[in-house]
Amino acid sequence: MSRELPGATAGFAHLHKEATAPGTLGSKVKELMALAIAVAIHCEDCIAYHVHDALKAGATRGEVLETLGVAIMMGGGPALMYACEAFEALQQYEDQAAKA
């Protein structure tokens, strides 16, 4: 899609880079926030992406799980179902890291 919409996709990539860059809040906190929002709004692709980036930014398993708890509180039952998707992604990334 970036070939067809280079301005929009490059603009979004720049927004993501700037929004998650360390500032008053660190990148890890920002990625955990993005994960909670992804769960609450039910975006499966965003969930996998932000679990990955949160771990890459140094988030622990416990931090990811607590983030999912906040997302469930904010999003209710549907968020619980999507939190299960995030938990599955977390397990897959942990399994990959253990094999590396």
Backbone as JSON Lines, residues from 0, in Angstrom:
{"i":0,"aa":"M","n":[0.81,-1.18,0.0],"ca":[0.0,0.0,0.0],"c":[0.87,1.26,0.0]}
{"i":1,"aa":"S","n":[2.06,1.15,0.53],"ca":[2.92,2.34,0.58],"c":[3.3,2.86,-0.8]}
{"i":2,"aa":"R","n":[3.31,1.96,-1.81],"ca":[3.58,2.43,-3.18],"c":[2.4,3.23,-3.72]}
{"i":3,"aa":"E","n":[1.2,2.83,-3.35],"ca":[0.0,3.5,-3.85],"c":[-0.34,4.76,-3.07]}
{"i":4,"aa":"L","n":[-0.02,4.77,-1.78],"ca":[-0.31,5.93,-0.92],"c":[0.93,6.34,-0.14]}
{"i":5,"aa":"P","n":[1.98,6.74,-0.86],"ca":[3.24,7.02,-0.17],"c":[3.15,8.15,0.85]}
{"i":6,"aa":"G","n":[2.39,9.17,0.57],"ca":[2.3,10.29,1.51],"c":[1.62,9.9,2.81]}
{"i":7,"aa":"A","n":[0.49,9.21,2.69],"ca":[-0.26,8.82,3.88],"c":[0.51,7.79,4.71]}
{"i":8,"aa":"T","n":[1.1,6.8,4.05],"ca":[1.8,5.77,4.81],"c":[3.09,6.31,5.42]}
{"i":9,"aa":"A","n":[3.8,7.15,4.69],"ca":[5.02,7.76,5.25],"c":[4.65,8.69,6.4]}
{"i":10,"aa":"G","n":[3.55,9.41,6.24],"ca":[3.1,10.3,7.31],"c":[2.73,9.53,8.56]}
{"i":11,"aa":"F","n":[2.06,8.4,8.38],"ca":[1.7,7.58,9.53],"c":[2.94,6.98,10.19]}
{"i":12,"aa":"A","n":[3.89,6.53,9.38],"ca":[5.13,5.98,9.93],"c":[5.87,7.05,10.73]}
{"i":13,"aa":"H","n":[5.89,8.27,10.24],"ca":[6.53,9.37,10.97],"c":[5.79,9.66,12.27]}
{"i":14,"aa":"L","n":[4.47,9.66,12.22],"ca":[3.67,9.88,13.43],"c":[3.97,8.81,14.47]}
{"i":15,"aa":"H","n":[4.01,7.55,14.04],"ca":[4.31,6.45,14.96],"c":[5.68,6.63,15.6]}
{"i":16,"aa":"K","n":[6.67,6.94,14.79],"ca":[8.04,7.12,15.29],"c":[8.09,8.24,16.32]}
{"i":17,"aa":"E","n":[7.49,9.36,16.02],"ca":[7.52,10.5,16.92],"c":[6.69,10.26,18.18]}
{"i":18,"aa":"A","n":[5.54,9.63,18.03],"ca":[4.66,9.4,19.18],"c":[5.24,8.4,20.17]}
{"i":19,"aa":"T","n":[6.04,7.45,19.69],"ca":[6.6,6.44,20.59],"c":[8.03,6.73,20.99]}
{"i":20,"aa":"A","n":[8.59,7.83,20.52],"ca":[9.96,8.2,20.9],"c":[10.0,8.55,22.39]}
{"i":21,"aa":"P","n":[11.1,8.26,23.05],"ca":[11.2,8.6,24.47],"c":[11.06,10.1,24.69]}
{"i":22,"aa":"G","n":[10.35,10.43,25.72],"ca":[10.16,11.82,26.12],"c":[9.92,11.81,27.62]}
{"i":23,"aa":"T","n":[8.93,12.52,28.07],"ca":[8.56,12.45,29.48],"c":[8.16,11.02,29.83]}
{"i":24,"aa":"L","n":[7.46,10.37,28.91],"ca":[7.17,8.94,29.04],"c":[8.15,8.18,28.16]}
{"i":25,"aa":"G","n":[8.61,7.06,28.64],"ca":[9.52,6.24,27.85],"c":[8.78,5.46,26.77]}
{"i":26,"aa":"S","n":[9.54,4.95,25.82],"ca":[8.96,4.17,24.72],"c":[8.19,2.95,25.23]}
{"i":27,"aa":"K","n":[8.69,2.3,26.27],"ca":[8.01,1.12,26.8],"c":[6.61,1.48,27.28]}
{"i":28,"aa":"V","n":[6.49,2.55,28.04],"ca":[5.18,2.97,28.54],"c":[4.26,3.31,27.38]}
{"i":29,"aa":"K","n":[4.78,3.99,26.4],"ca":[3.97,4.38,25.24],"c":[3.49,3.16,24.47]}
{"i":30,"aa":"E","n":[4.34,2.14,24.33],"ca":[3.93,0.92,23.63],"c":[2.89,0.16,24.45]}
{"i":31,"aa":"L","n":[3.03,0.16,25.77],"ca":[2.02,-0.49,26.6],"c":[0.68,0.25,26.5]}
{"i":32,"aa":"M","n":[0.72,1.56,26.42],"ca":[-0.51,2.34,26.22],"c":[-1.15,1.98,24.89]}
{"i":33,"aa":"A","n":[-0.32,1.9,23.85],"ca":[-0.84,1.55,22.53],"c":[-1.45,0.15,22.54]}
{"i":34,"aa":"L","n":[-0.83,-0.77,23.28],"ca":[-1.37,-2.12,23.39],"c":[-2.74,-2.1,24.06]}
{"i":35,"aa":"A","n":[-2.86,-1.36,25.16],"ca":[-4.15,-1.28,25.86],"c":[-5.23,-0.72,24.94]}
{"i":36,"aa":"I","n":[-4.89,0.29,24.18],"ca":[-5.87,0.88,23.26],"c":[-6.22,-0.11,22.16]}
{"i":37,"aa":"A","n":[-5.24,-0.82,21.63],"ca":[-5.49,-1.81,20.59],"c":[-6.46,-2.88,21.07]}
{"i":38,"aa":"V","n":[-6.28,-3.33,22.32],"ca":[-7.19,-4.34,22.88],"c":[-8.57,-3.74,23.06]}
{"i":39,"aa":"A","n":[-8.64,-2.54,23.61],"ca":[-9.94,-1.92,23.89],"c":[-10.74,-1.62,22.62]}
{"i":40,"aa":"I","n":[-10.04,-1.33,21.51],"ca":[-10.77,-1.04,20.27],"c":[-10.83,-2.23,19.32]}
{"i":41,"aa":"H","n":[-10.26,-3.38,19.76],"ca":[-10.4,-4.65,19.05],"c":[-9.65,-4.72,17.72]}
{"i":42,"aa":"C","n":[-8.41,-4.26,17.71],"ca":[-7.6,-4.32,16.48],"c":[-6.56,-5.42,16.61]}
{"i":43,"aa":"E","n":[-6.84,-6.58,16.02],"ca":[-5.96,-7.73,16.14],"c":[-4.55,-7.46,15.62]}
{"i":44,"aa":"D","n":[-4.44,-6.83,14.46],"ca":[-3.12,-6.56,13.91],"c":[-2.33,-5.61,14.81]}
{"i":45,"aa":"C","n":[-3.0,-4.6,15.34],"ca":[-2.34,-3.65,16.25],"c":[-1.9,-4.35,17.53]}
{"i":46,"aa":"I","n":[-2.7,-5.3,18.0],"ca":[-2.35,-6.04,19.22],"c":[-1.01,-6.74,19.04]}
{"i":47,"aa":"A","n":[-0.88,-7.51,17.98],"ca":[0.37,-8.25,17.74],"c":[1.54,-7.27,17.58]}
{"i":48,"aa":"Y","n":[1.33,-6.22,16.86],"ca":[2.38,-5.23,16.61],"c":[2.86,-4.61,17.92]}
{"i":49,"aa":"H","n":[1.92,-4.22,18.79],"ca":[2.3,-3.52,20.01],"c":[2.77,-4.45,21.12]}
{"i":50,"aa":"V","n":[2.34,-5.72,21.11],"ca":[2.96,-6.69,22.02],"c":[4.44,-6.8,21.64]}
{"i":51,"aa":"H","n":[4.7,-6.98,20.36],"ca":[6.08,-7.09,19.89],"c":[6.9,-5.87,20.27]}
{"i":52,"aa":"D","n":[6.38,-4.68,19.96],"ca":[7.15,-3.47,20.21],"c":[7.3,-3.17,21.7]}
{"i":53,"aa":"A","n":[6.3,-3.54,22.51],"ca":[6.43,-3.35,23.95],"c":[7.54,-4.23,24.5]}
{"i":54,"aa":"L","n":[7.6,-5.48,24.05],"ca":[8.67,-6.37,24.49],"c":[10.03,-5.86,24.02]}
{"i":55,"aa":"K","n":[10.08,-5.4,22.78],"ca":[11.32,-4.86,22.23],"c":[11.79,-3.63,23.02]}
{"i":56,"aa":"A","n":[10.83,-2.86,23.54],"ca":[11.15,-1.66,24.32],"c":[11.49,-1.99,25.78]}
{"i":57,"aa":"G","n":[11.44,-3.29,26.12],"ca":[11.84,-3.69,27.46],"c":[10.73,-4.06,28.41]}
{"i":58,"aa":"A","n":[9.51,-4.13,27.93],"ca":[8.4,-4.52,28.8],"c":[8.55,-5.96,29.25]}
{"i":59,"aa":"T","n":[8.18,-6.21,30.5],"ca":[8.21,-7.57,31.02],"c":[6.86,-8.23,30.8]}
{"i":60,"aa":"R","n":[6.84,-9.53,30.98],"ca":[5.59,-10.29,30.9],"c":[4.55,-9.7,31.87]}
{"i":61,"aa":"G","n":[4.98,-9.42,33.08],"ca":[4.07,-8.85,34.08],"c":[3.52,-7.51,33.67]}
{"i":62,"aa":"E","n":[4.34,-6.67,33.06],"ca":[3.87,-5.36,32.6],"c":[2.85,-5.5,31.48]}
{"i":63,"aa":"V","n":[3.1,-6.44,30.56],"ca":[2.13,-6.68,29.48],"c":[0.82,-7.19,30.07]}
{"i":64,"aa":"L","n":[0.9,-8.12,31.01],"ca":[-0.32,-8.67,31.61],"c":[-1.1,-7.6,32.38]}
{"i":65,"aa":"E","n":[-0.42,-6.74,33.12],"ca":[-1.13,-5.66,33.82],"c":[-1.76,-4.68,32.85]}
{"i":66,"aa":"T","n":[-1.09,-4.44,31.74],"ca":[-1.65,-3.59,30.68],"c":[-2.94,-4.2,30.15]}
{"i":67,"aa":"L","n":[-2.95,-5.52,29.97],"ca":[-4.15,-6.19,29.49],"c":[-5.28,-6.06,30.51]}
{"i":68,"aa":"G","n":[-4.94,-6.1,31.79],"ca":[-5.95,-5.9,32.83],"c":[-6.6,-4.54,32.75]}
{"i":69,"aa":"V","n":[-5.8,-3.51,32.49],"ca":[-6.36,-2.16,32.34],"c":[-7.24,-2.09,31.09]}
{"i":70,"aa":"A","n":[-6.8,-2.71,30.02],"ca":[-7.59,-2.72,28.79],"c":[-8.93,-3.41,29.0]}
{"i":71,"aa":"I","n":[-8.92,-4.49,29.76],"ca":[-10.18,-5.21,30.05],"c":[-11.1,-4.32,30.87]}
{"i":72,"aa":"M","n":[-10.53,-3.64,31.87],"ca":[-11.34,-2.73,32.7],"c":[-12.01,-1.68,31.81]}
{"i":73,"aa":"M","n":[-11.27,-1.14,30.87],"ca":[-11.79,-0.06,30.03],"c":[-12.72,-0.55,28.92]}
{"i":74,"aa":"G","n":[-12.49,-1.78,28.45],"ca":[-13.25,-2.26,27.31],"c":[-14.27,-3.34,27.6]}
{"i":75,"aa":"G","n":[-14.34,-3.81,28.85],"ca":[-15.32,-4.82,29.22],"c":[-15.09,-6.18,28.57]}
{"i":76,"aa":"G","n":[-16.19,-6.92,28.43],"ca":[-16.13,-8.29,27.9],"c":[-15.47,-8.41,26.55]}
{"i":77,"aa":"P","n":[-15.81,-7.55,25.58],"ca":[-15.14,-7.67,24.3],"c":[-13.62,-7.48,24.41]}
{"i":78,"aa":"A","n":[-13.19,-6.58,25.27],"ca":[-11.75,-6.38,25.45],"c":[-11.11,-7.62,26.07]}
{"i":79,"aa":"L","n":[-11.84,-8.32,26.92],"ca":[-11.32,-9.56,27.5],"c":[-10.99,-10.56,26.4]}
{"i":80,"aa":"M","n":[-11.88,-10.68,25.42],"ca":[-11.65,-11.61,24.32],"c":[-10.42,-11.2,23.51]}
{"i":81,"aa":"Y","n":[-10.23,-9.91,23.29],"ca":[-9.07,-9.45,22.54],"c":[-7.81,-9.49,23.39]}
{"i":82,"aa":"A","n":[-7.95,-9.39,24.71],"ca":[-6.8,-9.56,25.59],"c":[-6.26,-10.99,25.46]}
{"i":83,"aa":"C","n":[-7.15,-11.93,25.23],"ca":[-6.71,-13.31,24.99],"c":[-5.84,-13.39,23.74]}
{"i":84,"aa":"E","n":[-6.18,-12.6,22.72],"ca":[-5.35,-12.54,21.5],"c":[-3.97,-11.98,21.83]}
{"i":85,"aa":"A","n":[-3.93,-10.95,22.66],"ca":[-2.65,-10.36,23.05],"c":[-1.83,-11.34,23.88]}
{"i":86,"aa":"F","n":[-2.5,-12.08,24.76],"ca":[-1.8,-13.07,25.57],"c":[-1.19,-14.15,24.68]}
{"i":87,"aa":"E","n":[-1.92,-14.57,23.68],"ca":[-1.4,-15.56,22.73],"c":[-0.19,-15.01,21.99]}
{"i":88,"aa":"A","n":[-0.25,-13.74,21.57],"ca":[0.9,-13.12,20.9],"c":[2.1,-13.05,21.84]}
{"i":89,"aa":"L","n":[1.85,-12.69,23.1],"ca":[2.92,-12.64,24.09],"c":[3.6,-14.0,24.21]}
{"i":90,"aa":"Q","n":[2.81,-15.05,24.31],"ca":[3.37,-16.4,24.43],"c":[4.19,-16.77,23.2]}
{"i":91,"aa":"Q","n":[3.7,-16.41,22.02],"ca":[4.42,-16.73,20.79],"c":[5.76,-16.0,20.73]}
{"i":92,"aa":"Y","n":[5.78,-14.71,21.1],"ca":[7.04,-13.96,21.09],"c":[8.01,-14.5,22.14]}
{"i":93,"aa":"E","n":[7.48,-14.9,23.28],"ca":[8.34,-15.49,24.31],"c":[8.93,-16.82,23.84]}
{"i":94,"aa":"D","n":[8.11,-17.63,23.17],"ca":[8.6,-18.91,22.64],"c":[9.7,-18.68,21.59]}
{"i":95,"aa":"Q","n":[9.5,-17.67,20.72],"ca":[10.51,-17.36,19.71],"c":[11.81,-16.91,20.37]}
{"i":96,"aa":"A","n":[11.7,-16.07,21.4],"ca":[12.9,-15.58,22.08],"c":[13.63,-16.71,22.79]}
{"i":97,"aa":"A","n":[12.89,-17.65,23.33],"ca":[13.51,-18.78,24.04],"c":[14.27,-19.69,23.08]}
{"i":98,"aa":"K","n":[13.8,-19.78,21.84],"ca":[14.45,-20.62,20.83],"c":[15.67,-19.95,20.22]}
{"i":99,"aa":"A","n":[15.72,-18.64,20.31],"ca":[16.83,-17.89,19.67],"c":[18.12,-18.01,20.43]}
